[in-house]
XYZ file of C-alpha atoms in Angstrom:
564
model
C 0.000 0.000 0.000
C 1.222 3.414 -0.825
C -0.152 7.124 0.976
C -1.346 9.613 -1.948
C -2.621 12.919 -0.666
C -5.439 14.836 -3.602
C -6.982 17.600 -2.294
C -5.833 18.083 1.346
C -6.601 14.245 2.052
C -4.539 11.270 2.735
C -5.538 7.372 1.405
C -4.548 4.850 1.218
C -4.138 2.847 -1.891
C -2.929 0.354 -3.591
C 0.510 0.767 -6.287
C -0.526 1.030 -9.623
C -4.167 2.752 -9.496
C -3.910 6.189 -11.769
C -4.944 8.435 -10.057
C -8.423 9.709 -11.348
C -9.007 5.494 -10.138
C -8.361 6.902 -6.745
C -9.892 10.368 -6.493
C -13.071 8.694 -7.766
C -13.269 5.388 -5.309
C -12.801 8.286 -2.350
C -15.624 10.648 -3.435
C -12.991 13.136 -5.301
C -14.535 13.787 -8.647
C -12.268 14.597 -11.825
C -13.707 15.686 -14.763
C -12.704 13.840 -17.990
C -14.657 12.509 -21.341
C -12.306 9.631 -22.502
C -11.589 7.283 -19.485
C -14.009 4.537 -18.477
C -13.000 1.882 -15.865
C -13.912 -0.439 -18.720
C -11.747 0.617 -21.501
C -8.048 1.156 -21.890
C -6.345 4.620 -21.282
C -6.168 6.482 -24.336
C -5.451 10.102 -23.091
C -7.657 11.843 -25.652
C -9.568 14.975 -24.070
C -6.936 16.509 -22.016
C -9.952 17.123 -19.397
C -8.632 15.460 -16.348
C -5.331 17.814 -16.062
C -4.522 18.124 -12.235
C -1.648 19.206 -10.454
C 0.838 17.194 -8.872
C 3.092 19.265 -6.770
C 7.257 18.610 -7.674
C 6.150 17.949 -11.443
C 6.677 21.156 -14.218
C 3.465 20.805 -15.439
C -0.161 19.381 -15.087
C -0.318 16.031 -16.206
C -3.664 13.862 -17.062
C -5.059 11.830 -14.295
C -6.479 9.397 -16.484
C -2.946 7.950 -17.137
C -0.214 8.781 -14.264
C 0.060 6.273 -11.908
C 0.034 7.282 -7.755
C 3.109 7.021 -6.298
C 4.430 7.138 -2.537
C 4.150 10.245 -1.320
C 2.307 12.205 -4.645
C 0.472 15.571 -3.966
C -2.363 15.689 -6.221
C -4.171 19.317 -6.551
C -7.295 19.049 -8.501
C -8.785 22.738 -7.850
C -5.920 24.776 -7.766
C -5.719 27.868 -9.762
C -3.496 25.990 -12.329
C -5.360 22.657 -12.976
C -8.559 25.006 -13.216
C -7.137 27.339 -15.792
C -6.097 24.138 -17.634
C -9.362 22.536 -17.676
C -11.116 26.054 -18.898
C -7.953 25.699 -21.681
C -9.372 22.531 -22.834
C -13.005 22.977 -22.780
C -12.289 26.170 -24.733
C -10.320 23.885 -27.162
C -13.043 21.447 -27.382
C -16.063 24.482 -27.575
C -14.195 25.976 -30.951
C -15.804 23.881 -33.333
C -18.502 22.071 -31.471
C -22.260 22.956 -32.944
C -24.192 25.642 -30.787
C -27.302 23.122 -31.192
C -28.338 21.686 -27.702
C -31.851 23.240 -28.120
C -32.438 20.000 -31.152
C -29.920 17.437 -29.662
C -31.227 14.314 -28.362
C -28.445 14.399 -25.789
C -29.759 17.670 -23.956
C -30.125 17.184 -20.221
C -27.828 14.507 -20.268
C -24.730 15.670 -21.759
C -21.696 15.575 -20.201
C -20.161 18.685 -22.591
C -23.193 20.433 -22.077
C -22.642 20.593 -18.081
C -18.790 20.626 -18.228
C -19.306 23.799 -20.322
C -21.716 24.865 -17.142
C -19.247 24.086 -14.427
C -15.480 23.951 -15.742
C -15.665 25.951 -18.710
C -14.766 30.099 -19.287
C -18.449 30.752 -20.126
C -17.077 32.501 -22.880
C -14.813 31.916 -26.270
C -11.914 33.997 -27.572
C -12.761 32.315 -31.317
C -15.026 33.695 -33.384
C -14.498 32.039 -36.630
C -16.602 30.047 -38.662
C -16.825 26.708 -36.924
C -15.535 23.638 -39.089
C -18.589 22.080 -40.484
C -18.390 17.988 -41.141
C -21.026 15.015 -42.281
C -24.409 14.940 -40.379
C -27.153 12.320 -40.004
C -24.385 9.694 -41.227
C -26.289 5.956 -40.929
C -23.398 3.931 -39.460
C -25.705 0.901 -38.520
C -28.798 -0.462 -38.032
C -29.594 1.264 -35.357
C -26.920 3.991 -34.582
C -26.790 7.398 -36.238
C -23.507 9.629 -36.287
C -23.213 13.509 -36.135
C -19.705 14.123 -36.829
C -19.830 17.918 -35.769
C -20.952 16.828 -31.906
C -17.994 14.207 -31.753
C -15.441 15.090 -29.547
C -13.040 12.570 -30.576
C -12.809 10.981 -27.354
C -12.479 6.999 -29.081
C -15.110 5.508 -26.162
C -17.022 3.992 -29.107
C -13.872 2.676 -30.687
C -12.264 1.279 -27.943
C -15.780 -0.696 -26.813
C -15.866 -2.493 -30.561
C -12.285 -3.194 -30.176
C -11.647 -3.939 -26.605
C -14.838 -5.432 -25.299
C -17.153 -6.922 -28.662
C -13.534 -8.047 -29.908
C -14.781 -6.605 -33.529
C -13.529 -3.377 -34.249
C -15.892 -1.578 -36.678
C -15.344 2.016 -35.880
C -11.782 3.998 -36.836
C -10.429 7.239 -36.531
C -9.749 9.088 -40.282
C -8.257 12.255 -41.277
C -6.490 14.771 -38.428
C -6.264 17.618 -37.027
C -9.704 19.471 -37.216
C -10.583 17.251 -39.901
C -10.634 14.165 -37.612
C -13.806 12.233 -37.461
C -15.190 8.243 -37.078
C -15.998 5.743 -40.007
C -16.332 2.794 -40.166
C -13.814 0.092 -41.876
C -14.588 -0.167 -45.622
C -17.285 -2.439 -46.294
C -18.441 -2.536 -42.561
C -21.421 -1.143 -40.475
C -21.634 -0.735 -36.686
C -23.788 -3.884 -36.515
C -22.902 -6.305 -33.408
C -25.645 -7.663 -31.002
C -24.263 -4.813 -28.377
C -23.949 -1.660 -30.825
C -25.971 0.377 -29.067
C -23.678 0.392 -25.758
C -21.719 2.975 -27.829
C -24.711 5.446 -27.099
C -24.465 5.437 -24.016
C -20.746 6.016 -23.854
C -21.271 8.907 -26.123
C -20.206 11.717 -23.891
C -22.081 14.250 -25.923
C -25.152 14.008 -28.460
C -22.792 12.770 -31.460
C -23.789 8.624 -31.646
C -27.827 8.742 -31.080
C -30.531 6.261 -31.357
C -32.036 5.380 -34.942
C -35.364 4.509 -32.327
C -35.289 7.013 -29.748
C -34.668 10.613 -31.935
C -36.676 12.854 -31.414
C -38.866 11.213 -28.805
C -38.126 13.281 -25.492
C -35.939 15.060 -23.293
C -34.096 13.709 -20.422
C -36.409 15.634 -18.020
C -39.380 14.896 -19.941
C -39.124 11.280 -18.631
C -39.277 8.778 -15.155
C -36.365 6.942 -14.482
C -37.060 4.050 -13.147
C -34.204 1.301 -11.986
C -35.250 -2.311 -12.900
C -34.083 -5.162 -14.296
C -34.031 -6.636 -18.324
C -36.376 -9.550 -18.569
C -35.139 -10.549 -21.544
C -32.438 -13.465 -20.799
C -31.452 -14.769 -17.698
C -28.752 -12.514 -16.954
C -30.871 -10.071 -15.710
C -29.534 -6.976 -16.975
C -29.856 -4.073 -14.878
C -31.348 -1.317 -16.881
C -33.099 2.171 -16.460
C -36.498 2.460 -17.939
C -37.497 5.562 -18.802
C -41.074 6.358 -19.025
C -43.156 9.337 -20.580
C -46.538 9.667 -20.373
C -47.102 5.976 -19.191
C -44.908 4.621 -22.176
C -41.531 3.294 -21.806
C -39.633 5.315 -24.585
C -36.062 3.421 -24.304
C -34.143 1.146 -22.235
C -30.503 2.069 -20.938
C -28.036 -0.458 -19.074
C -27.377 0.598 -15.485
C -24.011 -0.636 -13.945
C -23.655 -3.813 -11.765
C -20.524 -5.569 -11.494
C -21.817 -8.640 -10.763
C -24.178 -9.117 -13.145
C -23.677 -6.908 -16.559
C -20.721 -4.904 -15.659
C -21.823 -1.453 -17.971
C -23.629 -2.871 -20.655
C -26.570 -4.786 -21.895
C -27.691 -6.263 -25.621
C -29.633 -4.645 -28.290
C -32.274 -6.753 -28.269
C -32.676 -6.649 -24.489
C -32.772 -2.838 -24.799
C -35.416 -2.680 -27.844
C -37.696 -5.519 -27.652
C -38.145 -6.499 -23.830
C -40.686 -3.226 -23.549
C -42.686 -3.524 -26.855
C -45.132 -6.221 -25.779
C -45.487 -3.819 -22.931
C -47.535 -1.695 -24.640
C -49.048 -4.064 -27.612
C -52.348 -3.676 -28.702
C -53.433 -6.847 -27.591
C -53.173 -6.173 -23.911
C -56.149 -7.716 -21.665
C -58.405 -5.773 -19.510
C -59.978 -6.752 -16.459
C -61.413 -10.105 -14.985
C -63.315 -12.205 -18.014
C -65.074 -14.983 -18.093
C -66.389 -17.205 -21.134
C -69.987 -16.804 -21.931
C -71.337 -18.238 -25.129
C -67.692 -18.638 -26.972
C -66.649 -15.389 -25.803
C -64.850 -13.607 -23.254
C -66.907 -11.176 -21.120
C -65.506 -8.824 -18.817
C -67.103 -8.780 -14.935
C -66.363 -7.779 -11.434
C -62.828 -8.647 -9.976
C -64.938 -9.835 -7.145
C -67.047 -12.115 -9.332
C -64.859 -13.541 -11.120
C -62.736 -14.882 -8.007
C -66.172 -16.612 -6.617
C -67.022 -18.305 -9.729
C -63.484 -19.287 -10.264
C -63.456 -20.885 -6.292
C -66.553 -22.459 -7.540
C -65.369 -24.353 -10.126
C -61.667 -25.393 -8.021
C -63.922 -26.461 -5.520
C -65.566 -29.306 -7.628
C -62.561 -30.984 -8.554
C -60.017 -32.638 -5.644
C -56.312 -32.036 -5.600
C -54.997 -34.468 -8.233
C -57.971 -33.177 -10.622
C -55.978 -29.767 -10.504
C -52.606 -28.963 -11.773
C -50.285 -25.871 -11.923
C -48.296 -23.995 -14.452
C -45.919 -21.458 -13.368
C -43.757 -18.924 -15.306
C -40.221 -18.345 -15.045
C -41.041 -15.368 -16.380
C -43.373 -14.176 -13.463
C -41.467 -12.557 -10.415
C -40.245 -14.974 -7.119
C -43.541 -13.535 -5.186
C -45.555 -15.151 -7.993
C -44.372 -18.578 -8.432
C -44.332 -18.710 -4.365
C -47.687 -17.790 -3.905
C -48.516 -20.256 -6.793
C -47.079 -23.358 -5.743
C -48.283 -22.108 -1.687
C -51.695 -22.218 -3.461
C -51.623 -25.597 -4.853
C -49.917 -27.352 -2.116
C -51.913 -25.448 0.665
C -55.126 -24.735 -0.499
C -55.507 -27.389 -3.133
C -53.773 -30.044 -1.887
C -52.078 -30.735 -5.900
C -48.557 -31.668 -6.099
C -48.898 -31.355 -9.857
C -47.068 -27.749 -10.708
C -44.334 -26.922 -12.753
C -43.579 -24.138 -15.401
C -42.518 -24.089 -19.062
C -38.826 -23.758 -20.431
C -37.685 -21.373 -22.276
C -34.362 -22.472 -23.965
C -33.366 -21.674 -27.457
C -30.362 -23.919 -27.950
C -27.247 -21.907 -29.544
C -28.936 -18.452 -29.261
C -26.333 -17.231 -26.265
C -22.865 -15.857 -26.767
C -19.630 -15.720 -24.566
C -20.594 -12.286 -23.058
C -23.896 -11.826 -21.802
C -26.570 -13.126 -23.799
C -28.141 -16.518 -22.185
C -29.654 -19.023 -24.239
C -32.571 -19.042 -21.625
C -34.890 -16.601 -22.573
C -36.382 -16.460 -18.962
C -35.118 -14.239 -16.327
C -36.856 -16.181 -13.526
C -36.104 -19.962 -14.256
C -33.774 -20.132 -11.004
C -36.220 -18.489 -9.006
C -39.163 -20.443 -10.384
C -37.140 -23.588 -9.085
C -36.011 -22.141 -6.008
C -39.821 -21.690 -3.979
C -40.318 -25.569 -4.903
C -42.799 -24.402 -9.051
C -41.250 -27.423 -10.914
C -37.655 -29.252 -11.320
C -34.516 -28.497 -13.891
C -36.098 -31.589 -16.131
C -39.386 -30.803 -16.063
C -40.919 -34.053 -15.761
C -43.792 -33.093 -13.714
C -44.796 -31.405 -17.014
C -44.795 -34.586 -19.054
C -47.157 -35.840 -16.102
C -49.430 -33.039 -16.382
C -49.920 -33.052 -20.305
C -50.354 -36.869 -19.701
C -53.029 -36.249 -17.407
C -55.008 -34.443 -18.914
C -54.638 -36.548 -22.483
C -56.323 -38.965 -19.883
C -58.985 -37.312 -18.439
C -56.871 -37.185 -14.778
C -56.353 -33.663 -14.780
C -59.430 -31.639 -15.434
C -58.682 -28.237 -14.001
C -55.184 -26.650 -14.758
C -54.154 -22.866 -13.647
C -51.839 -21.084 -16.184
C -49.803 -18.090 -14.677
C -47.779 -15.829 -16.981
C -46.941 -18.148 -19.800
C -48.861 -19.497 -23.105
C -48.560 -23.190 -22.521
C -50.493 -23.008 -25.934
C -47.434 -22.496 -27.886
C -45.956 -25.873 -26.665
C -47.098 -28.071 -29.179
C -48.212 -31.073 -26.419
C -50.636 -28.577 -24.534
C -51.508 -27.018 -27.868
C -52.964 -31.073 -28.512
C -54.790 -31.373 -24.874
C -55.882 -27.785 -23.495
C -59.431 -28.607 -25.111
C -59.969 -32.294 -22.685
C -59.983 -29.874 -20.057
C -63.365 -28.709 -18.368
C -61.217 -25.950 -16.602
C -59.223 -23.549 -17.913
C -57.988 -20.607 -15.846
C -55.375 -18.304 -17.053
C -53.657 -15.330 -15.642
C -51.920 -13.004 -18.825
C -51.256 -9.689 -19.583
C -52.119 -10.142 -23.594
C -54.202 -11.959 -25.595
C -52.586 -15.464 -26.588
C -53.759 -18.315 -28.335
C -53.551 -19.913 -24.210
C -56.053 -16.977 -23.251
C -58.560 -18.371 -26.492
C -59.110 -21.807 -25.211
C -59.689 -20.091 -21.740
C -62.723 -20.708 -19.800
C -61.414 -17.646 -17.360
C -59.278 -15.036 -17.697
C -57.330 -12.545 -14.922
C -55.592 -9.688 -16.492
C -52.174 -9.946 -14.872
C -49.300 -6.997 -14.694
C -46.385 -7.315 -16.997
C -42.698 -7.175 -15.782
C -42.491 -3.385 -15.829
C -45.662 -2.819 -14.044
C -44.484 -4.951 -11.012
C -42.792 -4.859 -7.852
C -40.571 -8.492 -6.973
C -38.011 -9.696 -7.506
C -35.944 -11.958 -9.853
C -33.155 -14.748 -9.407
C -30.570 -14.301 -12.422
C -28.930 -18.156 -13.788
C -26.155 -17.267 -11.660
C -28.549 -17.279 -8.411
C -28.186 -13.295 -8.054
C -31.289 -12.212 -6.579
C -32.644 -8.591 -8.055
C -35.183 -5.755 -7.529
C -37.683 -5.314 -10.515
C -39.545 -1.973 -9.558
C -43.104 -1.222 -11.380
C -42.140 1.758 -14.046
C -45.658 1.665 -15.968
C -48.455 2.572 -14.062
C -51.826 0.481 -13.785
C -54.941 0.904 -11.977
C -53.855 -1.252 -8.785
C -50.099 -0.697 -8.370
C -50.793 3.175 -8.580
C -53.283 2.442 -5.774
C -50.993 0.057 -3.476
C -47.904 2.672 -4.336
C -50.251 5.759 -2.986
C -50.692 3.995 0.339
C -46.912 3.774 0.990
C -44.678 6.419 2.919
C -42.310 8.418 1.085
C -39.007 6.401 2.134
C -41.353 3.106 1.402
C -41.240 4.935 -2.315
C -37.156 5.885 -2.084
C -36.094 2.606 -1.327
C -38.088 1.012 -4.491
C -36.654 3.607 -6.603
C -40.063 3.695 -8.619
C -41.394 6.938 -10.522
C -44.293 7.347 -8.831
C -44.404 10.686 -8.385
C -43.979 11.071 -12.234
C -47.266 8.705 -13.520
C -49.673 11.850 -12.452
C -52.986 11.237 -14.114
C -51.860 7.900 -16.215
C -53.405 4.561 -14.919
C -54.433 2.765 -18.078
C -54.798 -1.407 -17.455
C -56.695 -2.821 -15.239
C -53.971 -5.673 -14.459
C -52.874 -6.328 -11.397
C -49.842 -8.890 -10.226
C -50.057 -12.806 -10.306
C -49.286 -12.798 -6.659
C -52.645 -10.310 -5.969
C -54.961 -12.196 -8.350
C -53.708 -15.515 -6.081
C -54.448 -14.103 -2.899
C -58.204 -12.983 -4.289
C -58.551 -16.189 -5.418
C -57.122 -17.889 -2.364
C -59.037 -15.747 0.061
C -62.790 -16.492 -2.275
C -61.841 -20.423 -1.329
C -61.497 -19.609 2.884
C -57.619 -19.137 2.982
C -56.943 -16.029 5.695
C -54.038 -14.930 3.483
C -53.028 -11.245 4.158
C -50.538 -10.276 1.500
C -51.419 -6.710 0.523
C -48.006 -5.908 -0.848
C -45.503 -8.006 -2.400
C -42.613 -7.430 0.079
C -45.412 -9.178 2.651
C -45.134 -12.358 0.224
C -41.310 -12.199 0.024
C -41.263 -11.981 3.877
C -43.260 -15.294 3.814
C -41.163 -16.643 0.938
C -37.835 -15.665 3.743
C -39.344 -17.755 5.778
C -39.775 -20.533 4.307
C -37.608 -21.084 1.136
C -34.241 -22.100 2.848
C -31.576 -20.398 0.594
C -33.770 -16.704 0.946
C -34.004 -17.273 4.936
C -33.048 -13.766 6.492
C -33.417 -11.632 3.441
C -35.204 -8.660 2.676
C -35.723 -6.464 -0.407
C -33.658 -3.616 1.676
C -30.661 -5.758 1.769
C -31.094 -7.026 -1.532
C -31.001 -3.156 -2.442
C -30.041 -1.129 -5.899
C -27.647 -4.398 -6.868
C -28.866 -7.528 -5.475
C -27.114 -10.567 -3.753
C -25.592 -13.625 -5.033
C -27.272 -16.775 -2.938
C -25.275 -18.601 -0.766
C -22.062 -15.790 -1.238
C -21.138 -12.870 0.999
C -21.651 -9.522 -0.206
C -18.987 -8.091 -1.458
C -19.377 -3.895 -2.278
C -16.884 -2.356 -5.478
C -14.516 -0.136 -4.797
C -17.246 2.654 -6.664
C -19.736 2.105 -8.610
C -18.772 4.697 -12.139
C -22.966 5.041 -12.714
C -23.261 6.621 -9.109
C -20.431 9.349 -9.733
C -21.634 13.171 -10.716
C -19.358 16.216 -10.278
């Protein structure tokens, strides 16, 4: 260990950390454009000059190592006068244009200019003009006039996709990004380069145009696209999730997340076809009724059949709270044995970085609270018995069995078919009762990634009933689940509500005194009774989550959290 003083303060550190590494892990913030903790040093911007006392002149913290002893200065008259010097620099020929660029309100040139800058310019020459609106990819668009040349995007296809698409061409003033003859910016994780845009020069082919950064919620959740579990912001306007951004977790995604993940995951979220409302089938159709109603008649028709006449299908793709509550209803109330949930595996669709083949982002936690084993045989035995007229009631949560072609050949033997979804599915057509259920960004639970790393997913899409349950909470209640409550204002559109609510109805129209009203009530029970979540709580599961079974061990800093 070695003593470094920046700033007036001693720490300790290890040898070999630069030291913007160090100011940063201790809270000292350094302005700079080109370094990321992910990427290699490159030394482009010139931003993070400081002063190091016994040295002639400032030197970049980005790249000089802390030695024994060093004096680091980062707000002394010099290293402040050399940062104005640079922004200056980088202000000559940058476009006056924040007023149209998507970046505004989230541009780190645009506040830089605000806080380290001169205010002013001592050049008033025509500013270099260069290639707008340049299509470098499927879904990436280049202004060459915002790029700073700081080489984040460069360095990401290089160093981290291993596939470098993007180069550096002419100098000087004339210096600007292309891509290598006969290529386009098109890898499965292009986007990433986006969001380590420092300014408003690489924007989103989907998201121009859209909104502003404080038009919009942000809402920290988790992908639910793969079992990684990605953790992502959502960012909401007006009800509608407008784009998807990766949020930082070591442990999980490091910085990043897919393209797919960040375009896809929220579309269904907002598909026509979304259901409405308790139904029930009347005549060959669905009809809507009371919430109320529909549990009775539902507890009705359980009621006639005994506990091996009833079986269970979960979803990996519903929260932990859901599949608990589910398999708790069958064993407890039912007295079936016969629940399990469908995979979701697409064989060879995964890669060596972060993309699972397992399209689920719940299968471990499905497995963990008891819905189902890794080889699914209990499903064989359900499909079985109904083929033989065993089975004649079977509860669908959050999945359409109907797509798996042996279900698709037996739903129709049943005389009972009740199905909680959030759109319409060919499962929801051969349904003799239907729940509306909340999707994944309109709930509050929780998630267990393939690597057993349990995670927050916080409701970012308002419906009827989580904008009620959310109003009754206190305000730290609200903090802690990082949702955008405040932000949904008038906007409640679907009358959904969570697997875990609709089982409790249910459970409570057949006699059960369950008295979940939340769903950090049913992941209290689940602590209590599923061995590896004994103890745990959604506070200490917090922003990051918790690998099972591993002690927690905090980063150094976390890059995401760090604003000048």
């Amino acid at each position: 260990m070695i003593t470094v003083t920046i700033n007036g303060r001693e720490i300790q550190t290890e040898a070999g950390k630069t030291v913007i590494e160090v100011a940063l892990a201790n809270g000292i913030y350094i302005p700079h454009f080109c370094w990321h903790p992910a990427l290699s040093v490159s030394g482009n911007c010139r931003m993070c000059l400081v002063e190091v006392e016994k040295l002639p002149k400032q030197v970049i913290a980005c790249s000089t190592n802390c030695t024994d002893g060093m004096v680091v200065h980062v707000d002394s008259e010099k290293a402040v006068r050399a940062r104005e010097a640079v922004m200056e620099f980088i202000l000559i020929n940058h476009p006056l244009d924040c007023p149209i660029c998507d970046e505004a309100g989230d541009c780190k040139l645009q506040e830089y200019a605000y806080r380290f800058s001169r205010g002013e310019s001592r050049f008033d020459e025509e500013k270099n003009h260069k290639r707008k609106r340049v299509d470098l990819g499927p879904h990436v668009v280049f202004d060459a006039e915002r790029c700073i040349s700081c080489s984040r995007c460069i360095r990401f296809c290089s160093e981290i996709i291993k596939d470098p698409q993007l180069t550096f061409v002419e100098r000087g003033d004339r210096v600007t990004i292309e891509t290598f003859p006969g290529e386009k910016l098109d890898n499965p994780y292009s986007m990433n380069v986006i969001d380590l845009c420092p300014v408003g020069a690489l924007t989103s082919k989907e998201f121009r145009f859209k909104a502003r950064a404080w038009d919009m919620s942000r809402t920290e959740t988790v992908c639910p696209d793969c079992a990684r579990g990605c953790n992502i912001v959502a960012w909401v306007r007006k009800n509608e999730i407008l784009k998807l951004t990766p949020r930082e977790n070591p442990r999980v995604n490091q910085y990043w997340m897919c393209d797919r993940g960040r375009l896809e995951s929220f579309q269904r979220v907002h598909a026509d076809d979304r259901l409405d409302g308790a139904m029930f089938r009347r005549h060959g159709s669905l009809e809507r009724v009371e919430w109320a109603t529909a549990f009775a008649a539902a507890a009705d028709e359980l009621k006639k059949r005994k506990g091996s006449e009833v079986a269970f299908i979960g979803s990996a793709r519903a929260t932990v709270e859901d599949n608990f509550l589910l398999a708790k209803f069958a064993h407890d109330i039912l007295s079936s044995t016969l629940v399990d949930f469908l995979p979701h595996v697409i064989e060879g669709d995964e890669d060596d970085f972060l993309v699972r083949a397992d399209k689920a982002p719940n299968t471990a936690g499905a497995l963990l609270v008891g819905v189902g084993s890794s080889g699914h045989e209990m499903k064989d035995r359900i499909v079985d018995g109904i083929a033989r007229g065993q089975i004649k009631a079977l509860v669908v949560m959050d999945d359409d069995i109907a797509a798996d072609p042996s279900f698709a050949a037996v739903l129709d033997k049943l005389e009972f078919l009740l199905v909680m979804a959030s759109h319409d599915t060919a499962t929801v057509g051969s349904a003799h009762m239907v729940f509306s259920s909340a999707t994944w960004a309109e709930k509050l639970g929780t998630f267990v990634n393939f690597e057993r790393h349990i995670q927050l997913l916080r409701p970012a899409v308002a419906t009827a009933e989580n904008k009620r349950w959310m109003g009754g909470l206190s305000q730290s209640r609200l903090d802690r689940f990082g949702t955008a409550y405040d932000r949904w204002g008038k906007y409640s559109e679907h009358d959904a509500r969570p697997s875990w609510q609709i089982l409790t109805g249910l459970a409570r129209s057949l006699g059960a005194k369950w008295s979940y009203a939340h769903p950090e009530d049913v992941f209290e029970a689940a602590a209590k009774e599923v061995g590896d979540l004994y103890g745990m709580t959604y506070e200490k599961i917090g922003r990051r989550g918790i690998r099972l079974g591993l002690p927690v061990e905090e980063p150094a800093f976390i890059y995401d959290d760090i604003h000048p």
